[in-house]
mmCIF file of C-alpha atoms in Angstrom:
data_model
loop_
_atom_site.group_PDB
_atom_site.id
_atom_site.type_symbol
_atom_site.label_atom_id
_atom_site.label_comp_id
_atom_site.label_asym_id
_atom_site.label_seq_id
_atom_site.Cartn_x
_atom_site.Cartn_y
_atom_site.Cartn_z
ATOM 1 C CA UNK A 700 -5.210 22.979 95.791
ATOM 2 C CA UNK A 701 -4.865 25.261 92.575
ATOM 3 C CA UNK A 702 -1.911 27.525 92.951
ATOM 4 C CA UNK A 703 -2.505 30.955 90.892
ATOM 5 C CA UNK A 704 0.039 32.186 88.976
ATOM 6 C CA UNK A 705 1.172 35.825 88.722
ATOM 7 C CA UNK A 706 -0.845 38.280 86.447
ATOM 8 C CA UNK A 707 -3.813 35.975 87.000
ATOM 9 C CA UNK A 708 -6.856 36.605 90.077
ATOM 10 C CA UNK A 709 -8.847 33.992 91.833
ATOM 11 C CA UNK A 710 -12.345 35.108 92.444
ATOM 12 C CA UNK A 711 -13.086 32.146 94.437
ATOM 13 C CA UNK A 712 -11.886 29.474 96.481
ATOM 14 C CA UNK A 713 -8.564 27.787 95.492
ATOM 15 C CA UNK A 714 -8.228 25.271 98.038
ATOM 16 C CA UNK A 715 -10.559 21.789 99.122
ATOM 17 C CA UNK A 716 -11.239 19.240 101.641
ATOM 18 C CA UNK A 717 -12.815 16.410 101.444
ATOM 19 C CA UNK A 718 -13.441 14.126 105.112
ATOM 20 C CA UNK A 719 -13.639 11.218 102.359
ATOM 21 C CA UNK A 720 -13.886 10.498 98.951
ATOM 22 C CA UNK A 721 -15.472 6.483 98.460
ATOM 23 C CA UNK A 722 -13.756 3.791 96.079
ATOM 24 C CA UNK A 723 -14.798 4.332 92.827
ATOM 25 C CA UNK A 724 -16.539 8.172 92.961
ATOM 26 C CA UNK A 725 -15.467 11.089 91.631
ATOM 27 C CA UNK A 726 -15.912 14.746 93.045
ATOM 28 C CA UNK A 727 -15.675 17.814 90.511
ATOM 29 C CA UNK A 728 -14.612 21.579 91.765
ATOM 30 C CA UNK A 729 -15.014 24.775 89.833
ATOM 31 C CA UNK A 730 -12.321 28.020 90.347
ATOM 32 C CA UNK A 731 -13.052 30.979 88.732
ATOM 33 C CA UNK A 732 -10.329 33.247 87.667
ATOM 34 C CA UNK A 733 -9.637 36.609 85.562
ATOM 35 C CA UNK A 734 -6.848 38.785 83.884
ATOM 36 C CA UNK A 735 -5.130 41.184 86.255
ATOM 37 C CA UNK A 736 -5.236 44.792 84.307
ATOM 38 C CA UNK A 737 -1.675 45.030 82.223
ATOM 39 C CA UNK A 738 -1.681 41.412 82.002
ATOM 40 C CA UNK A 739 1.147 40.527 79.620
ATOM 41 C CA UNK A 740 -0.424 38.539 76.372
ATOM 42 C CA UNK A 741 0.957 35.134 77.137
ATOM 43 C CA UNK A 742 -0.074 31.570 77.895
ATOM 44 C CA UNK A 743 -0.225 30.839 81.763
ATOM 45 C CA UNK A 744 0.476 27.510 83.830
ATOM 46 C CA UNK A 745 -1.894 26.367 86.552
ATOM 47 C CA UNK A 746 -0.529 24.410 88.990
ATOM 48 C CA UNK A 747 -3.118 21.868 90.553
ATOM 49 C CA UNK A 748 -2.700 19.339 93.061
ATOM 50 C CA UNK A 749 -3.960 16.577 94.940
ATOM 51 C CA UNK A 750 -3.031 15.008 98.828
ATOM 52 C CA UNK A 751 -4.194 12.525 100.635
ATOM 53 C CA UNK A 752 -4.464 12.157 104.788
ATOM 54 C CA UNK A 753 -4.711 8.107 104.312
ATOM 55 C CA UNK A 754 -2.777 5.852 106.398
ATOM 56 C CA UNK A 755 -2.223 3.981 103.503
ATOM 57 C CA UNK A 756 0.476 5.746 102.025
ATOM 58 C CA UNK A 757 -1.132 7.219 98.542
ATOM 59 C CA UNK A 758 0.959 9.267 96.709
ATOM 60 C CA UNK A 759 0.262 12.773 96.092
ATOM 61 C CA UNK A 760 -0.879 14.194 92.258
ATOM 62 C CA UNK A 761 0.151 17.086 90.709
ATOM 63 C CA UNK A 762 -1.112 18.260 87.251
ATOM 64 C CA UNK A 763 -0.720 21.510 85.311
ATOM 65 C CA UNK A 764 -3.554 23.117 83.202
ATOM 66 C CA UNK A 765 -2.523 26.262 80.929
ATOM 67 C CA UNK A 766 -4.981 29.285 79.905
ATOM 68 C CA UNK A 767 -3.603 31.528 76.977
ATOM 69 C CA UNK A 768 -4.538 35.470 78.292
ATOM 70 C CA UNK A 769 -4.616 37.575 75.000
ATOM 71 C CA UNK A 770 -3.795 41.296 75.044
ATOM 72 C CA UNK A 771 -5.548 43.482 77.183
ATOM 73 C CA UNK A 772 -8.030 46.479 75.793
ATOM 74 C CA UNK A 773 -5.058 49.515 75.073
ATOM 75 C CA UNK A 774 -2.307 46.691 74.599
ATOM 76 C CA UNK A 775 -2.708 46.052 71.028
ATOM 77 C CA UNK A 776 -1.827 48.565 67.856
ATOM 78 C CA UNK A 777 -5.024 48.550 65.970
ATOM 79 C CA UNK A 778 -4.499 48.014 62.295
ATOM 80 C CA UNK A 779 -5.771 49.470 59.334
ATOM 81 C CA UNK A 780 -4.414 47.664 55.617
ATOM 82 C CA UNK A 781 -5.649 47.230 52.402
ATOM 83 C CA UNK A 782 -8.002 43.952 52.227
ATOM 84 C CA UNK A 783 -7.905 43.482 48.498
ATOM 85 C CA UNK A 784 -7.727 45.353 45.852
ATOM 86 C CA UNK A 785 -9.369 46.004 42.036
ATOM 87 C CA UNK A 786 -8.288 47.497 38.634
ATOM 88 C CA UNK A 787 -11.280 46.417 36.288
ATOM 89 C CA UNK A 788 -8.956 43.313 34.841
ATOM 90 C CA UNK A 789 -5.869 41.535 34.100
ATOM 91 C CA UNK A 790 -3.709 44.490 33.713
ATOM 92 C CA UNK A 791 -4.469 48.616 32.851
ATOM 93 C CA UNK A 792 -3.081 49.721 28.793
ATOM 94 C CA UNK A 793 -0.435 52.724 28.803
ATOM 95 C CA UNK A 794 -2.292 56.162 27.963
ATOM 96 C CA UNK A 795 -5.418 54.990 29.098
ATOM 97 C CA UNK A 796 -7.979 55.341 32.563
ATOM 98 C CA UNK A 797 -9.092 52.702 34.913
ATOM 99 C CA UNK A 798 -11.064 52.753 38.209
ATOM 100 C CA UNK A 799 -8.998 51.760 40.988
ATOM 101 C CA UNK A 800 -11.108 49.825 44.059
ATOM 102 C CA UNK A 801 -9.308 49.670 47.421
ATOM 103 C CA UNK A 802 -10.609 47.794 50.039
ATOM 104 C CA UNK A 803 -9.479 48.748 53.477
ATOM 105 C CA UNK A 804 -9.936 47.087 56.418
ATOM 106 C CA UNK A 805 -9.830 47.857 60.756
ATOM 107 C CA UNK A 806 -8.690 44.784 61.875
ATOM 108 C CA UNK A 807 -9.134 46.089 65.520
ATOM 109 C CA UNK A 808 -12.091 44.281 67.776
ATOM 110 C CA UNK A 809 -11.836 46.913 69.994
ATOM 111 C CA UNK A 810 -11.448 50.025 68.742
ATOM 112 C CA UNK A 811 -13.180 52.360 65.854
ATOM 113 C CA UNK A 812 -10.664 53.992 63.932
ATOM 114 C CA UNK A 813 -11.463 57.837 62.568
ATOM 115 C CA UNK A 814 -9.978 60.717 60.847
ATOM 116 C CA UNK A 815 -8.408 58.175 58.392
ATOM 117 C CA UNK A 816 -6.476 60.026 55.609
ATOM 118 C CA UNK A 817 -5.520 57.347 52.292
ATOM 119 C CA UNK A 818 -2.759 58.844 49.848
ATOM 120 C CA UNK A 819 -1.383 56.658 47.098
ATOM 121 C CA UNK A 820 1.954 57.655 44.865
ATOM 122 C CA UNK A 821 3.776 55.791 42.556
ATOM 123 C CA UNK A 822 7.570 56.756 42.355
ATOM 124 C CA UNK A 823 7.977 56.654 38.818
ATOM 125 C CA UNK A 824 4.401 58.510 38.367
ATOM 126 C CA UNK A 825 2.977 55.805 36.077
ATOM 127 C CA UNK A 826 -0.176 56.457 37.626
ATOM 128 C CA UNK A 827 -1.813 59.739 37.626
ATOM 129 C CA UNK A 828 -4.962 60.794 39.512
ATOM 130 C CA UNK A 829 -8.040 61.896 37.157
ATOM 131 C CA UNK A 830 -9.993 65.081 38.178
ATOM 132 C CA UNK A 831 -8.808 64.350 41.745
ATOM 133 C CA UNK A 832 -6.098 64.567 43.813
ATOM 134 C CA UNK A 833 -3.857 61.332 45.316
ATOM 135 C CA UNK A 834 -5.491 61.344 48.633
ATOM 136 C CA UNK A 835 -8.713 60.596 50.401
ATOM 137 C CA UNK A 836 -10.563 61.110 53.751
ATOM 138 C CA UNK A 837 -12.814 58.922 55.734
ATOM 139 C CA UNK A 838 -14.176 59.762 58.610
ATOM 140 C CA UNK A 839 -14.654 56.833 61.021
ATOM 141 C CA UNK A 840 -14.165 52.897 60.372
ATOM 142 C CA UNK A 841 -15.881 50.428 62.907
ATOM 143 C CA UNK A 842 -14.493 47.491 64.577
ATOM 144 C CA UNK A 843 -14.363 44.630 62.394
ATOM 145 C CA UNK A 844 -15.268 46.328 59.252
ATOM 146 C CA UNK A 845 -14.523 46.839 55.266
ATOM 147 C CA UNK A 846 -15.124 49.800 53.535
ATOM 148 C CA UNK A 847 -14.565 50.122 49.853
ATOM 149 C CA UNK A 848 -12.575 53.810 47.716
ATOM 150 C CA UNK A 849 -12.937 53.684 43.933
ATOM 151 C CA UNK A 850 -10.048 56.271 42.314
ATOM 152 C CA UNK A 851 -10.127 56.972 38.804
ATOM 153 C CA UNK A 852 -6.253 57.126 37.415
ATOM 154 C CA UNK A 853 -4.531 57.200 34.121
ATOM 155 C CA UNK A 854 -1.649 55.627 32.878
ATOM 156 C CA UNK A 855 1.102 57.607 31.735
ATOM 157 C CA UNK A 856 1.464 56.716 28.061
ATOM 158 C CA UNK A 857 5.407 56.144 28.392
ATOM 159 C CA UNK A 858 5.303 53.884 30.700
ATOM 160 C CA UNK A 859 7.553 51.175 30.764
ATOM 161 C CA UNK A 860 5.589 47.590 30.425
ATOM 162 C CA UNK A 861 5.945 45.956 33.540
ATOM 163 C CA UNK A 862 4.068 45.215 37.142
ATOM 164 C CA UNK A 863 4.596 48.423 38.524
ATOM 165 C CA UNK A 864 4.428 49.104 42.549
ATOM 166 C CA UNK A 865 1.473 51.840 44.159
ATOM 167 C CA UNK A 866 2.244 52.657 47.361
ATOM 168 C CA UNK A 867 -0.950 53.049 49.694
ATOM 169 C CA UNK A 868 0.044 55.537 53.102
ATOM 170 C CA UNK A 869 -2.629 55.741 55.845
ATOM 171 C CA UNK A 870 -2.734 57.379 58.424
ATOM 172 C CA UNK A 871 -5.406 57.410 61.623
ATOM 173 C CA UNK A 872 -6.341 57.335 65.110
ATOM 174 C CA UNK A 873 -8.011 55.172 67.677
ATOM 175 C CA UNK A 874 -10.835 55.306 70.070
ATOM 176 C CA UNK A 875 -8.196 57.190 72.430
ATOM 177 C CA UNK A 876 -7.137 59.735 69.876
ATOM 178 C CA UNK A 877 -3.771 58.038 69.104
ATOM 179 C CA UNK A 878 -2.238 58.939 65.676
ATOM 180 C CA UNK A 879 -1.014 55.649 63.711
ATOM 181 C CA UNK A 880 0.681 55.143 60.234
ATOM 182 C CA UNK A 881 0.614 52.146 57.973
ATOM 183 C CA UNK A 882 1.820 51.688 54.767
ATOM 184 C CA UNK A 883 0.708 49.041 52.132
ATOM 185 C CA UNK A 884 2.637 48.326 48.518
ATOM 186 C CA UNK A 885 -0.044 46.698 46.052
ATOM 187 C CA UNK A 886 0.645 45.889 42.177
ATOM 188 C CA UNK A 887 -0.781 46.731 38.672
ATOM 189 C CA UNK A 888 0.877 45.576 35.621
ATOM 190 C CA UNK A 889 1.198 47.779 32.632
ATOM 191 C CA UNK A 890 0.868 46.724 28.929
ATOM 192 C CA UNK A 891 1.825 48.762 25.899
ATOM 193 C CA UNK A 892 -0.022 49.335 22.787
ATOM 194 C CA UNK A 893 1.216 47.291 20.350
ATOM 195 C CA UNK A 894 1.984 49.094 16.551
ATOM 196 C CA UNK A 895 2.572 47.809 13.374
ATOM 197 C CA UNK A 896 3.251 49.847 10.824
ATOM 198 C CA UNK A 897 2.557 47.990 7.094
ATOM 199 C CA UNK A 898 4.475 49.594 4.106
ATOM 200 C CA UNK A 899 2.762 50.160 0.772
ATOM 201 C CA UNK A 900 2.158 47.238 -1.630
ATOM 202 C CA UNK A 901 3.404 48.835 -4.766
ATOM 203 C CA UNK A 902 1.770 46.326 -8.288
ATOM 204 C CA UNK A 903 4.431 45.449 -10.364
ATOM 205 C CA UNK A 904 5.025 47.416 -13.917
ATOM 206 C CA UNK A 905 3.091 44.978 -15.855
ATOM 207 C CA UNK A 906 0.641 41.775 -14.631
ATOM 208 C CA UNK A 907 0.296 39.198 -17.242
ATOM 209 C CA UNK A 908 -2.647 36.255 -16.549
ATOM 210 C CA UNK A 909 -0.914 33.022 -15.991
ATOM 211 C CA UNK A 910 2.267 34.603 -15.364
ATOM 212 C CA UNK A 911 4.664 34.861 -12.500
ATOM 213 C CA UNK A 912 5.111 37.969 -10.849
ATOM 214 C CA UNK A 913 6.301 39.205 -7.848
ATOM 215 C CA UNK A 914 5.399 41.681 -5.070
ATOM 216 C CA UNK A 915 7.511 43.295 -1.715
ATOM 217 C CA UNK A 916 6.763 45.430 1.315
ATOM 218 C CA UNK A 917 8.174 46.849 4.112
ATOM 219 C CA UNK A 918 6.830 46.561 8.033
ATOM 220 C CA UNK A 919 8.369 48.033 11.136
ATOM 221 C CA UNK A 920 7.376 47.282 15.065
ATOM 222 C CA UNK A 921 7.179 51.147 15.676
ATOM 223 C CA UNK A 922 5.400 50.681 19.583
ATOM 224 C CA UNK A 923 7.357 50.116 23.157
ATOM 225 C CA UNK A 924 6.893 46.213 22.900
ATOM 226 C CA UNK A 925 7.943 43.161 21.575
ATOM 227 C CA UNK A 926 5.471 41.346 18.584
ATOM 228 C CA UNK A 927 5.834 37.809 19.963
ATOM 229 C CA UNK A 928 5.493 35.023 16.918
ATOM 230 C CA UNK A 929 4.636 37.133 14.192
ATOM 231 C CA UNK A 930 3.799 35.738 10.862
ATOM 232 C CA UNK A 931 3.063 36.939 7.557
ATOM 233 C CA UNK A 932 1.036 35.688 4.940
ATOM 234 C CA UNK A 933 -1.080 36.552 1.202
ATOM 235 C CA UNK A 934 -3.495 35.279 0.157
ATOM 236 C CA UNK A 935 -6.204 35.941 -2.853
ATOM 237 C CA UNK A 936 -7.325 35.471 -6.464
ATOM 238 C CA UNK A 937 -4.436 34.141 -7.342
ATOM 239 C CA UNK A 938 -1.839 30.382 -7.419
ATOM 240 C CA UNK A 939 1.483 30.541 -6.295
ATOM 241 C CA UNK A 940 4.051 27.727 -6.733
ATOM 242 C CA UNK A 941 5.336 28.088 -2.897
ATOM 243 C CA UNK A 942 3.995 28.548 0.033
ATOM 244 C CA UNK A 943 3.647 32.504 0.692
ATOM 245 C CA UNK A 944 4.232 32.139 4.708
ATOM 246 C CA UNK A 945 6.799 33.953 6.551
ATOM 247 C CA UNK A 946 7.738 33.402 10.243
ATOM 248 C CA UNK A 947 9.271 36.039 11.338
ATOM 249 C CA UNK A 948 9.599 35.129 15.108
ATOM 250 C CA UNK A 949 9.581 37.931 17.756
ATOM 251 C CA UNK A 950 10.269 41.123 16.440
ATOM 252 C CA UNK A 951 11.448 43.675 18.993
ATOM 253 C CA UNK A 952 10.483 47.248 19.137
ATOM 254 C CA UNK A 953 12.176 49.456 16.722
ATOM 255 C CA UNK A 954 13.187 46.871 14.717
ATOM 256 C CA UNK A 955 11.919 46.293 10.952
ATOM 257 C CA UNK A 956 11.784 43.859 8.058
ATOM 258 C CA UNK A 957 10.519 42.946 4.597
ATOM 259 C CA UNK A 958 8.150 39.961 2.858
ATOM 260 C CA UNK A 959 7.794 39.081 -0.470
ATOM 261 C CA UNK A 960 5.658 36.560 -2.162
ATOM 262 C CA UNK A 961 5.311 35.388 -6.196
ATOM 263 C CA UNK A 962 2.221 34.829 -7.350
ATOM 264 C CA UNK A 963 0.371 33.946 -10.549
ATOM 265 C CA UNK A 964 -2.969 35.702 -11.542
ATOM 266 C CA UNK A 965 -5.457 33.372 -12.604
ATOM 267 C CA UNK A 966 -7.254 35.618 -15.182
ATOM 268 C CA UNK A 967 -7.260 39.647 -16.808
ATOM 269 C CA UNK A 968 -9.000 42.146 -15.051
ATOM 270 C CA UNK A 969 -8.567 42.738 -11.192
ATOM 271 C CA UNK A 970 -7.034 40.795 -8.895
ATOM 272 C CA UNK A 971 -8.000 41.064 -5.103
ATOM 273 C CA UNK A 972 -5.908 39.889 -2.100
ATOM 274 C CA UNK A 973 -4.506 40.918 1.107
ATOM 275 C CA UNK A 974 -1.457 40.173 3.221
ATOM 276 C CA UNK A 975 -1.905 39.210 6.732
ATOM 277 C CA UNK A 976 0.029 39.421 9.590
ATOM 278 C CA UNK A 977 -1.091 37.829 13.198
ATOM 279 C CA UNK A 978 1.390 38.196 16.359
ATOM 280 C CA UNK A 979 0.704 37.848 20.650
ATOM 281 C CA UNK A 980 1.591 40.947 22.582
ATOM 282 C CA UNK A 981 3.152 40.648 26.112
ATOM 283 C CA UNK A 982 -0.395 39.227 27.482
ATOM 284 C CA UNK A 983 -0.840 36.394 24.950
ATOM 285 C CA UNK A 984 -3.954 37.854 23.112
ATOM 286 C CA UNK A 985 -3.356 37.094 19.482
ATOM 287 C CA UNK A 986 -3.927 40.010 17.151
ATOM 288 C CA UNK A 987 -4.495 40.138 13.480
ATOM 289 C CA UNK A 988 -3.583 43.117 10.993
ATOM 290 C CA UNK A 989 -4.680 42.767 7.266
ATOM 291 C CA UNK A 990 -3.553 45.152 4.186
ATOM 292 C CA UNK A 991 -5.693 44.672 0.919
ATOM 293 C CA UNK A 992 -4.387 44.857 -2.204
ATOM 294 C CA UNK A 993 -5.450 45.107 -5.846
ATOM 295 C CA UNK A 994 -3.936 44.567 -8.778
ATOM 296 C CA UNK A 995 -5.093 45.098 -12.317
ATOM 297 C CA UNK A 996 -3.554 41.841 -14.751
ATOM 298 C CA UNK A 997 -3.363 42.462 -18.712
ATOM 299 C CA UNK A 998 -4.511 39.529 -20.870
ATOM 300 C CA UNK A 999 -1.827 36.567 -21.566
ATOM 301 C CA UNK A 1000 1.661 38.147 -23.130
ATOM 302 C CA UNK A 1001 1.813 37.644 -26.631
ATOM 303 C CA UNK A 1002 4.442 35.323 -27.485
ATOM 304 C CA UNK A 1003 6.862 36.126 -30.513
ATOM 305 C CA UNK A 1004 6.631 33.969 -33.205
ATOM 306 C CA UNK A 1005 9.063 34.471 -36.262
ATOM 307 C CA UNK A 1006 7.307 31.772 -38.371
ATOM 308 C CA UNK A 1007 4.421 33.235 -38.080
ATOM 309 C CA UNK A 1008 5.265 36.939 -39.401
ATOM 310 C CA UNK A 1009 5.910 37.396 -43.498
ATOM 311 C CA UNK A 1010 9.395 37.144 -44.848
ATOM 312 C CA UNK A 1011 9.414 41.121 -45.550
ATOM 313 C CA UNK A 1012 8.480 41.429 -42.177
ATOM 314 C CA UNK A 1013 11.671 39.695 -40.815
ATOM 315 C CA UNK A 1014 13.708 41.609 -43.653
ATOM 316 C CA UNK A 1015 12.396 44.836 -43.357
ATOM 317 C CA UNK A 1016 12.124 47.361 -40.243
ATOM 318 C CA UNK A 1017 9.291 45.826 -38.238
ATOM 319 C CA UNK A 1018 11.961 43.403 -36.943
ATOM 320 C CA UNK A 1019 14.358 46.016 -35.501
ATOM 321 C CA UNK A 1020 11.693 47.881 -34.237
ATOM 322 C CA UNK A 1021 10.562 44.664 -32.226
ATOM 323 C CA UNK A 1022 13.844 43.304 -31.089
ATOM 324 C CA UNK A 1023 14.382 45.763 -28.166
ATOM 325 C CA UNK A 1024 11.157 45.585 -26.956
ATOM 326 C CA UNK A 1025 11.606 41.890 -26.685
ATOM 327 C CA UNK A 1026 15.245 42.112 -24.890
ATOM 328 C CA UNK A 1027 14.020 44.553 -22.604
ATOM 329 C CA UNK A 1028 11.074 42.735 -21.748
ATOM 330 C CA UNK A 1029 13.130 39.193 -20.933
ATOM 331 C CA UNK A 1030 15.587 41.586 -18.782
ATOM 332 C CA UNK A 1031 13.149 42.697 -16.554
ATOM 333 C CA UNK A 1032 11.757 38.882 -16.272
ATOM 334 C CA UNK A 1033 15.182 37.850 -15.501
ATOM 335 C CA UNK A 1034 16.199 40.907 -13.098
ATOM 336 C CA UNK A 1035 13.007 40.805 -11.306
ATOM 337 C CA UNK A 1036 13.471 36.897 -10.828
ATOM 338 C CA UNK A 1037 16.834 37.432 -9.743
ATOM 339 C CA UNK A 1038 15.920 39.679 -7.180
ATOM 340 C CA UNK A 1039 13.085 38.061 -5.712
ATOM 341 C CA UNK A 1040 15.556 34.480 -5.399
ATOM 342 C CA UNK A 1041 18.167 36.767 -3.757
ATOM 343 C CA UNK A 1042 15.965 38.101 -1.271
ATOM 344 C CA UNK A 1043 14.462 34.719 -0.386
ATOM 345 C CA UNK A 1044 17.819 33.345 0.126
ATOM 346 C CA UNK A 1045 18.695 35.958 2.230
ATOM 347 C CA UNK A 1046 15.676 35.396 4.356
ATOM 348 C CA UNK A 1047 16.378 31.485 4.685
ATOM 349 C CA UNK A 1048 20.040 32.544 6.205
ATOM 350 C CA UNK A 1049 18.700 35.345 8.810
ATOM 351 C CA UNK A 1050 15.959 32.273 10.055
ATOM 352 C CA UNK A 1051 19.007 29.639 9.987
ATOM 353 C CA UNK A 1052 20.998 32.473 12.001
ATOM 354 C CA UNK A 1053 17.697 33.086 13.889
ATOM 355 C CA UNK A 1054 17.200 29.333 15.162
ATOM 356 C CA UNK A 1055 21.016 28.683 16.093
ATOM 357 C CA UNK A 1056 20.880 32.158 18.368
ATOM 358 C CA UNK A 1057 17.785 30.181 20.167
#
């Protein structure tokens, strides 16, 4: 006997006798059974058992089958979301466009969606619809199926750097002409342009071959983002008794500083070179900025020798006229040298500071 539980129908026979089943056989049975309309969505126990008329005192069986019923057509919500979702790469740069491709999808077996209206918004307005409005219409959308919307948007060029939410609003209706809404949230970051802004390498006074000299500039981070492990650099037609490196760390927007570098020129005439700077922005591409310089070195400076020079020459005026010229030109050495050591130190303590902040 099968015994048919509510919400199901039996569209045959549910109960069977047998005179006599023999040792050892087997007898199989088939019921047929459907969904009553309304049926809840549910999984539904089957009762089925077994007596026997024997004298000899057989127990009876019972067993339980279960049959899962799922929703009836009308009893589901059909769904329309986005599927996946494109932006043309890894993330979109403030201030500029990028084609947007939204994949929706009617998840609904049994029902075409139409009249489908798509509007997107951000709430800070990062993104901003290009020679179109926010919205878009689609007519109908079959059981089952994809359909692909490229937008073309622009990023506002203020925009903060971050993943920044777009909020996708559909609304639609069903084979029956009921109105749905759905809402989907999807994700683009946003990356600033990065700026660096290199002051002017100014030559020193005079450039002597085979003589230290020294040189100092300005930069400032003047974009919206950090410069993550920037370092500085020179190098050129020219030997240097240090190393002219400078690890400046991560500089943070707004926020400027200085390098310096001695060098010697190997010979008169021009001296080429260039200071380089390399640094990650917030995705971890590695840029490179490089400022050229050129410098024009004198011959080696004439060095003073009294024993040299005839006695009137040390009596007379020629020495006075010298003497200043001389003193002047050993200040300078010595103010210039000063300068450059007090800088450097100062650099060594804002790095010391800089590593025991980390």
């Amino acid at each position: 006997n099968v015994d048919i539980p509510d919400g199901l129908l039996n569209k045959t026979r549910s109960t069977f006798i047998e005179p006599v089943i023999p040792a050892n056989s087997r007898k199989a049975y088939s019921v047929t059974l459907f969904a009553e309309d309304g049926a809840k969505e549910r999984s539904y126990p089957i009762k089925i058992s077994l007596s026997s008329g024997s004298s000899a005192g057989v127990d009876d069986v019972v067993q339980y089958a279960n049959v899962y019923v799922s929703g009836t057509s009308g009893s589901k919500t059909p769904q329309l979301m986005v599927d996946s979702y494109n932006y043309g790469g890894t993330f979109v740069q403030a201030g500029k466009r990028f084609v947007l491709c939204l994949s929706l999808y009617n998840t609904s077996g049994s029902h075409t969606l139409s009249n489908i209206k798509v509007t997107i918004s951000s709430e800070d307005g990062t993104f901003i619809p290009v020679n179109s409005s926010n919205s878009f219409y689609i007519e109908t959308l079959g059981k089952k199926e994809h359909i692909d919307q490229y937008l073309h948007l622009s990023v506002k060029p203020t925009a903060e750097q971050k993943t920044t939410a777009l909020n996708v609003n559909m609304t639609y209706e069903d084979s029956s002409g009921n109105t749905f809404t759905a809402e989907d949230i999807i994700s683009i970051p946003v990356l600033q342009d990065t700026r660096l802004e290199v002051g002017d390498i100014i030559a020193p006074p005079e450039l002597y071959a085979m003589m230290q000299s020294w040189v100092s500039m300005e930069f400032y981070n003047t974009g919206k983002t950090t410069l993550y492990n920037l370092r500085v650099s020179a190098e050129g037609d020219f030997d240097t008794t240090e190393s002219t490196s400078y690890f400046v760390g991560n500089m943070e927007s707004g926020s400027s500083d200085s390098y310096d570098f001695s060098f010697i020129p190997r010979s008169a005439g021009t001296m080429d070179g260039k200071v380089v700077f390399t640094f990650e922005d917030a995705s971890g591409e590695e840029q490179t900025i490089e400022r050229p310089f050129s410098f024009q070195v004198m011959e080696e400076m004439p060095v003073f020798d009294p024993g040299g020079m005839m006695p009137e020459e040390l009596e007379g005026g020629d020495k006075s006229n010298k003497l200043p010229w001389i003193l002047e030109g050993i200040f300078i050495l010595i103010c210039g040298g000063g300068i450059f050591v007090w800088k450097k130190l100062r650099r060594k303590k804002m790095q010391q500071e800089m590593e025991i902040n980390e």
